[in-house]
C-alpha positions as a Markdown table, in Angstrom:
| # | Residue | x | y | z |
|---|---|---|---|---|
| 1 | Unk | 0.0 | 0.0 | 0.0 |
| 2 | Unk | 3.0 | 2.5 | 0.8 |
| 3 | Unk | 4.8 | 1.5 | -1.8 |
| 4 | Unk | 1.6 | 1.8 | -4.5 |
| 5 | Unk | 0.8 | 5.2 | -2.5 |
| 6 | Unk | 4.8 | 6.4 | -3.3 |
| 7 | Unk | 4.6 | 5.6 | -7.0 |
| 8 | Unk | 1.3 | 7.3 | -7.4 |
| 9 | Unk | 2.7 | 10.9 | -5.7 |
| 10 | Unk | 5.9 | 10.5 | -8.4 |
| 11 | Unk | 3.6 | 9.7 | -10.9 |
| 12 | Unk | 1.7 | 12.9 | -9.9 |
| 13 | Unk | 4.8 | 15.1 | -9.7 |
| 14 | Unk | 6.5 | 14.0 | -12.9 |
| 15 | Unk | 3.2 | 15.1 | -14.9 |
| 16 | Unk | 2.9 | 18.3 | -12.8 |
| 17 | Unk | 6.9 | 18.8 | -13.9 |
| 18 | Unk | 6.0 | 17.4 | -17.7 |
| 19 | Unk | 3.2 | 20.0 | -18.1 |
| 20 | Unk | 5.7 | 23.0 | -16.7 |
| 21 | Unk | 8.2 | 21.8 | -18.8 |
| 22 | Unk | 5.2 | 21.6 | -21.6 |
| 23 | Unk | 4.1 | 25.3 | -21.5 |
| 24 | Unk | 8.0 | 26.3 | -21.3 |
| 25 | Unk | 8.5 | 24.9 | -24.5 |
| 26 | Unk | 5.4 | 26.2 | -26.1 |
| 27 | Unk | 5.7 | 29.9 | -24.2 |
| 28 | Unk | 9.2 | 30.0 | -26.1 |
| 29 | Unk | 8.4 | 29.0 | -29.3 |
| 30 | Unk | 6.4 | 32.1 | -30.5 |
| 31 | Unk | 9.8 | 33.9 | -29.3 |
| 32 | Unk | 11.7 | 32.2 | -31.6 |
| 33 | Unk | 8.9 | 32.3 | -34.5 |
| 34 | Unk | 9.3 | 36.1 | -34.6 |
| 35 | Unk | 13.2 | 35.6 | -34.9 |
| 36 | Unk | 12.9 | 33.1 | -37.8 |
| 37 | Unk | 10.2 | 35.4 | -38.9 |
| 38 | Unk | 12.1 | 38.0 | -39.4 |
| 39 | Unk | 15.8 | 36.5 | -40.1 |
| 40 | Unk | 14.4 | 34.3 | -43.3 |
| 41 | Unk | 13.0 | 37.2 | -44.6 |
| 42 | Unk | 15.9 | 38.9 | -45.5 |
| 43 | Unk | 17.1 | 36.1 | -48.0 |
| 44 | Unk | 13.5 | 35.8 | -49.2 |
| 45 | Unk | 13.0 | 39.1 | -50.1 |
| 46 | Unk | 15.8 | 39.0 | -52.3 |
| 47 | Unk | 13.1 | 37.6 | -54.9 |
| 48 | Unk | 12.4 | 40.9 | -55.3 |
| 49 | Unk | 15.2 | 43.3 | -54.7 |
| 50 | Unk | 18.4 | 41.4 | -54.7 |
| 51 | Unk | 21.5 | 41.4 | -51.9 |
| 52 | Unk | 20.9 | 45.0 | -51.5 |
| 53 | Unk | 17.3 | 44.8 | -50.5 |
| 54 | Unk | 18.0 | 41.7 | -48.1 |
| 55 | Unk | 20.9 | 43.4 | -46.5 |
| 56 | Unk | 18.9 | 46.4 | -45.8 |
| 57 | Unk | 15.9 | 44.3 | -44.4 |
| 58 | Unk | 18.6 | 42.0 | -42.2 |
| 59 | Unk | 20.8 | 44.8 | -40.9 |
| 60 | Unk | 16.8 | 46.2 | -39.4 |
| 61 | Unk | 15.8 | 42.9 | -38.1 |
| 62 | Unk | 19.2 | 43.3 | -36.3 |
| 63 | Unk | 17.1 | 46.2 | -34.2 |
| 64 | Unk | 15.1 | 43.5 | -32.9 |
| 65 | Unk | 17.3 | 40.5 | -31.9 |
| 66 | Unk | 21.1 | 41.4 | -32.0 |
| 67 | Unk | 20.5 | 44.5 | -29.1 |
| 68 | Unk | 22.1 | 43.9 | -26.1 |
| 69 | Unk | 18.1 | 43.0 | -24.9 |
| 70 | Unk | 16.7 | 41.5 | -27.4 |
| 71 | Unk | 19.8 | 39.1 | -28.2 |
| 72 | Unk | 20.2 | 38.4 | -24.8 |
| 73 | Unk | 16.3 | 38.4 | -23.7 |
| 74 | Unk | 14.3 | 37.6 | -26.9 |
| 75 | Unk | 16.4 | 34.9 | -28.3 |
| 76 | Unk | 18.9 | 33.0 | -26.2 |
| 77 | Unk | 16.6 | 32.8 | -23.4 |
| 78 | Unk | 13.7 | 32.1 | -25.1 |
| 79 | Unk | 16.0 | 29.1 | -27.3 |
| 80 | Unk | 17.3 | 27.8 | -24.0 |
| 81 | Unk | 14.6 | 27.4 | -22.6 |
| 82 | Unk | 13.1 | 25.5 | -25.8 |
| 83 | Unk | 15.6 | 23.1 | -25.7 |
| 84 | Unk | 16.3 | 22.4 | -22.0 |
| 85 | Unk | 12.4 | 22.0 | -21.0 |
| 86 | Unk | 12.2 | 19.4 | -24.3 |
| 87 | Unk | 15.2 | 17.7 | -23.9 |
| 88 | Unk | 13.8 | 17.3 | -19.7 |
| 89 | Unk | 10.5 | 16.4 | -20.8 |
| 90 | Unk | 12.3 | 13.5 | -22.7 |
| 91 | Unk | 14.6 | 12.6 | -19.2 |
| 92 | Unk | 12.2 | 12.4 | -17.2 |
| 93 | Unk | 9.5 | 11.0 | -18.7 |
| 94 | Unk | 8.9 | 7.2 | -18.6 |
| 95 | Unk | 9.8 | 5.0 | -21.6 |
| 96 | Unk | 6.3 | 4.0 | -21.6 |
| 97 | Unk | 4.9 | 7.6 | -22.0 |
| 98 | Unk | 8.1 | 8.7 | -24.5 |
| 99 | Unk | 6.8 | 12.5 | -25.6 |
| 100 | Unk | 7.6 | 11.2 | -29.2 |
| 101 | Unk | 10.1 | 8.8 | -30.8 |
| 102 | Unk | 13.3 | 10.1 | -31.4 |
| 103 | Unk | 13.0 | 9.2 | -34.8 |
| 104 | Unk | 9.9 | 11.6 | -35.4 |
| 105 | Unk | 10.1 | 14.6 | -38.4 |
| 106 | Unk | 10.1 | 16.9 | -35.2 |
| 107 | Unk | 12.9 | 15.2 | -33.1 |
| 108 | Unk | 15.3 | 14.7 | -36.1 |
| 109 | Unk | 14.5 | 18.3 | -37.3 |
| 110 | Unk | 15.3 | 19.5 | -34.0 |
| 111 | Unk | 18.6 | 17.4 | -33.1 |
| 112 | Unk | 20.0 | 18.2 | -37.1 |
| 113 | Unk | 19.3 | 22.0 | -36.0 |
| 114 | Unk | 20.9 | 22.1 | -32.6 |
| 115 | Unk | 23.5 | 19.5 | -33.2 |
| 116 | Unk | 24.8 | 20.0 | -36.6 |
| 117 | Unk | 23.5 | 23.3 | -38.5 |
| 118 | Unk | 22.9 | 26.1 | -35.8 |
| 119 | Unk | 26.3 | 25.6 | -34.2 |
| 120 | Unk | 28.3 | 25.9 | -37.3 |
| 121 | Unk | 25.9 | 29.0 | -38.9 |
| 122 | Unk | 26.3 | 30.2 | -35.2 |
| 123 | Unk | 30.0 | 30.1 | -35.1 |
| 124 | Unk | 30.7 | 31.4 | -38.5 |
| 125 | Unk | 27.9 | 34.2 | -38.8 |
| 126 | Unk | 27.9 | 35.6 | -35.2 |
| 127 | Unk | 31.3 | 34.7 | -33.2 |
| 128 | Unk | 34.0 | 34.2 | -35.6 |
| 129 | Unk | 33.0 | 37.6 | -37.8 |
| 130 | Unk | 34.0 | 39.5 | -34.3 |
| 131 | Unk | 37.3 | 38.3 | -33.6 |
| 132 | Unk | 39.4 | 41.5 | -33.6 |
| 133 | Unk | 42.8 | 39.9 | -34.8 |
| 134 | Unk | 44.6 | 39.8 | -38.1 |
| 135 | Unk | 43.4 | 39.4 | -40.8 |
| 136 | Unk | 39.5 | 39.6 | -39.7 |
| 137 | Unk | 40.2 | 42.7 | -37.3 |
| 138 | Unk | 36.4 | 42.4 | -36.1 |
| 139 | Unk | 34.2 | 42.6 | -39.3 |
| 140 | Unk | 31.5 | 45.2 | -38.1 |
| 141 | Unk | 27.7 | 44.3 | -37.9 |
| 142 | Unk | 26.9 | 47.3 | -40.7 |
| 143 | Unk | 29.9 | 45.5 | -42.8 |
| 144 | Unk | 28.3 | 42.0 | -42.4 |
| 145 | Unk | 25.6 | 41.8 | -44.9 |
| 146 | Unk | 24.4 | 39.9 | -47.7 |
| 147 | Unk | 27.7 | 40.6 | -49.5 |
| 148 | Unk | 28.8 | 38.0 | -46.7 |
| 149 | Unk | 26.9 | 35.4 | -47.8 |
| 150 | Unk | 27.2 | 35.9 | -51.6 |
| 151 | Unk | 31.0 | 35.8 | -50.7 |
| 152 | Unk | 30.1 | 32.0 | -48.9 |
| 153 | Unk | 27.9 | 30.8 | -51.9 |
| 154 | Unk | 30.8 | 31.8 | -54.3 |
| 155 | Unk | 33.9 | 30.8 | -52.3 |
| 156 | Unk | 32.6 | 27.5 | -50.9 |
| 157 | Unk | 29.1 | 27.0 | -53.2 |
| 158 | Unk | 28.8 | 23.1 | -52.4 |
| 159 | Unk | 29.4 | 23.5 | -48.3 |
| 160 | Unk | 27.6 | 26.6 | -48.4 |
| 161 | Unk | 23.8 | 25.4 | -49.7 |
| 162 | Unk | 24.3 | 22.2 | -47.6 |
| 163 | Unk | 24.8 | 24.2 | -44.5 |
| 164 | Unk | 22.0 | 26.8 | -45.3 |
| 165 | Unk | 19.4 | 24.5 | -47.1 |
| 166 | Unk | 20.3 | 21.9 | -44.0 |
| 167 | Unk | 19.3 | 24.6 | -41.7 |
| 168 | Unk | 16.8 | 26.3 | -43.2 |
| 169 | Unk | 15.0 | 22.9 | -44.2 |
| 170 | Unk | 15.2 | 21.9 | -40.7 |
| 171 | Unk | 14.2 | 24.8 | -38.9 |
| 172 | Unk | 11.1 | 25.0 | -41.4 |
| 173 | Unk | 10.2 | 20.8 | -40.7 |
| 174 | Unk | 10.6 | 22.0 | -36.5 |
| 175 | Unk | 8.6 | 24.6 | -36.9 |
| 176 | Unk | 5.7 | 22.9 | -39.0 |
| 177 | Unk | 5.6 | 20.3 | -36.6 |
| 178 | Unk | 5.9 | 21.7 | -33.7 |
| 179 | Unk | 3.0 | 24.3 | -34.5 |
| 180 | Unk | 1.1 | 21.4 | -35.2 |
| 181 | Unk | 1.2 | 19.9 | -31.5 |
| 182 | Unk | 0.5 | 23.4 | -30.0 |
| 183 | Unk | -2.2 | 23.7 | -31.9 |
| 184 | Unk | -3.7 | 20.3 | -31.3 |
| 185 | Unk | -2.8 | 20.6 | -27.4 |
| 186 | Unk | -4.0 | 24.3 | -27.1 |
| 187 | Unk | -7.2 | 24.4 | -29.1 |
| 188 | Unk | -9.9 | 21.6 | -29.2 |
| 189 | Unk | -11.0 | 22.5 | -32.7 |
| 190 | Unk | -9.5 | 19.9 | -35.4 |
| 191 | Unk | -10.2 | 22.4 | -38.5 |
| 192 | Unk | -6.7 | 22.4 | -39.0 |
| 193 | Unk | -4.9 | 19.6 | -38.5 |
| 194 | Unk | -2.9 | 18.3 | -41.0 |
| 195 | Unk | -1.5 | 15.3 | -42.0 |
| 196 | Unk | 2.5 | 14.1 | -42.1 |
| 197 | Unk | 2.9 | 14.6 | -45.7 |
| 198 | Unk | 1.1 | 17.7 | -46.0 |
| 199 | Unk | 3.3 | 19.6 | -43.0 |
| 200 | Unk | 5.7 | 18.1 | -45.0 |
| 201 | Unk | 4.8 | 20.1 | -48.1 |
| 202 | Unk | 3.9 | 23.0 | -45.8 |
| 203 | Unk | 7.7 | 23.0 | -44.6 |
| 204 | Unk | 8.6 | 22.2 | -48.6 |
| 205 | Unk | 6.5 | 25.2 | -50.1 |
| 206 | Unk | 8.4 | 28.2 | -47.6 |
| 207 | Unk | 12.0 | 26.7 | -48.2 |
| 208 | Unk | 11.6 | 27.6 | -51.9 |
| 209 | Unk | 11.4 | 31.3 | -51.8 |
| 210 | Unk | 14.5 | 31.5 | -49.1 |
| 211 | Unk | 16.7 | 29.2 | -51.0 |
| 212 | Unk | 15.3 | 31.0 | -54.5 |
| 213 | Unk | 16.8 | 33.9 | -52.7 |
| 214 | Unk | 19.5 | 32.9 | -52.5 |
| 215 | Unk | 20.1 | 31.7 | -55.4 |
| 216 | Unk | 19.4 | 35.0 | -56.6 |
| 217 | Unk | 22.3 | 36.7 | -54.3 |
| 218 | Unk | 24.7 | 33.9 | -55.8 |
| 219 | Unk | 24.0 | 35.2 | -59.2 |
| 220 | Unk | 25.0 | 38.9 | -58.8 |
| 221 | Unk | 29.0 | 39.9 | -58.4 |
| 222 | Unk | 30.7 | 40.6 | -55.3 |
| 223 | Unk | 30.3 | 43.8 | -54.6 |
| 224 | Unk | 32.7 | 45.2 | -51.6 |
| 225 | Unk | 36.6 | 45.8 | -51.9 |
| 226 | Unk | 39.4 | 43.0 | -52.0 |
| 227 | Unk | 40.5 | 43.9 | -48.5 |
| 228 | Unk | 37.2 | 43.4 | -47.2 |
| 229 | Unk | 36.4 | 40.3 | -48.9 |
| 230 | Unk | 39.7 | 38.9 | -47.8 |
| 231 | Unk | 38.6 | 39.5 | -44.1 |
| 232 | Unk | 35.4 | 37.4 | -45.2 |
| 233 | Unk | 37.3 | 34.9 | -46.5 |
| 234 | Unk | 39.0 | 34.6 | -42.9 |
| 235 | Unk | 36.3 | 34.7 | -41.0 |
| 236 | Unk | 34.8 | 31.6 | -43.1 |
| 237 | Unk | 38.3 | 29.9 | -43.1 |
| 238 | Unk | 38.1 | 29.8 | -39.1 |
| 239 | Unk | 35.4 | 27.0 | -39.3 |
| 240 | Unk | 36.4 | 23.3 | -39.9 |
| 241 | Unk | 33.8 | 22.8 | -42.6 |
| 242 | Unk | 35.2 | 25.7 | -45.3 |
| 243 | Unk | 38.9 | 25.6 | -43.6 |
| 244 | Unk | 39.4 | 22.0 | -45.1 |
């Protein structure tokens, strides 16, 4: 009887813990919506007015997540607090009750992301441009613009689209998915579910204009000096992937 009575008040905490740890993750996610939002726009836009239109929409969006606040405040916390209330929820919940199987569009979409893709973008677009030795002498935010990444796309084309379609494509599948199961959990209604394949397609259909976009910045010439292209070539060259 004290023994049944014991697993019943853990069973009772760990699903009080899993639904904190369940509207963390959600909370978070609209956070990090407004980033992607407003990041993937810049490429996408360049449908329509080239590298010199995305540049101009990026180097605003940087108003709203690369302050001091809203770097710090609206996306890092917000992004680890995503990932340490899922990656919990997985811990502490019972193999029996598994939140989803590793193997699931929204799992693998996630672990590519934060495993592979967004530490290497990370590195290379954020950290390594600010490294104030020779020869990159701390690339400035209003000199790291799209001429940055047409300089990626033509210097190392193949590792380049990997790493952006890779991240991009995976981000996009996440964020499908995920809206998916805070829609089903939140709202009763089942208007608008959707199917596997069709978040699928979903995911498919707003990865085409952002890789379009860039496709379009790949096709236009570098446009910035040779001493300045030389500090991007640097920058990239700090990373394992283009330094091989």
């Amino acid at each position: 009887m004290v023994s049944a009575q014991g697993d019943n008040a853990r069973g009772s905490k760990r699903r009080q813990a899993e639904a904190i740890l369940t509207n963390v993750a959600h909370i978070s996610a609209p956070f990090l919506s407004v980033f992607i939002l407003i990041h993937l726009s810049a490429p996408a836009l360049a449908n329509v007015g080239g590298s010199s239109l995305s540049s101009n929409v990026m180097l605003l969006g940087r108003e709203y997540y690369q302050t001091s606040f809203g770097e710090r405040y609206l996306l890092f916390a917000p992004l680890a607090a995503h990932v340490a209330s899922s990656i919990a929820k997985r811990i502490i919940a019972p193999r029996s009750a598994s939140p989803r199987k590793i193997t699931s569009s929204l799992s693998l979409a996630a672990y590519s992301t934060l495993l592979i893709f967004l530490p290497i973008h990370f590195f290379t677009h954020r950290l390594s441009p600010t490294d104030p030795s020779a020869p990159i002498f701390a690339v400035g935010p209003s000199e790291l613009d799209f001429e940055f990444v047409k300089m990626g796309l033509a210097r190392f084309p193949w590792r380049s689209w990997v790493l952006y379609g890779g991240l991009v494509a995976s981000v996009m599948l996440h964020a499908v998915e995920g809206a998916q199961i805070i829609q089903a959990s939140r709202f009763a209604s089942r208007d608008f579910r959707m199917r596997p394949r069709t978040r699928k397609i979903v995911a498919g259909a707003v990865l085409v204009p952002i890789l379009a976009g860039l496709w379009t910045v790949s096709q236009e010439p570098l446009m910035v000096f040779a001493s300045l292209a030389e500090r991007y070539e640097a920058v990239f060259m700090q990373s394992w992937v283009y330094g091989f």
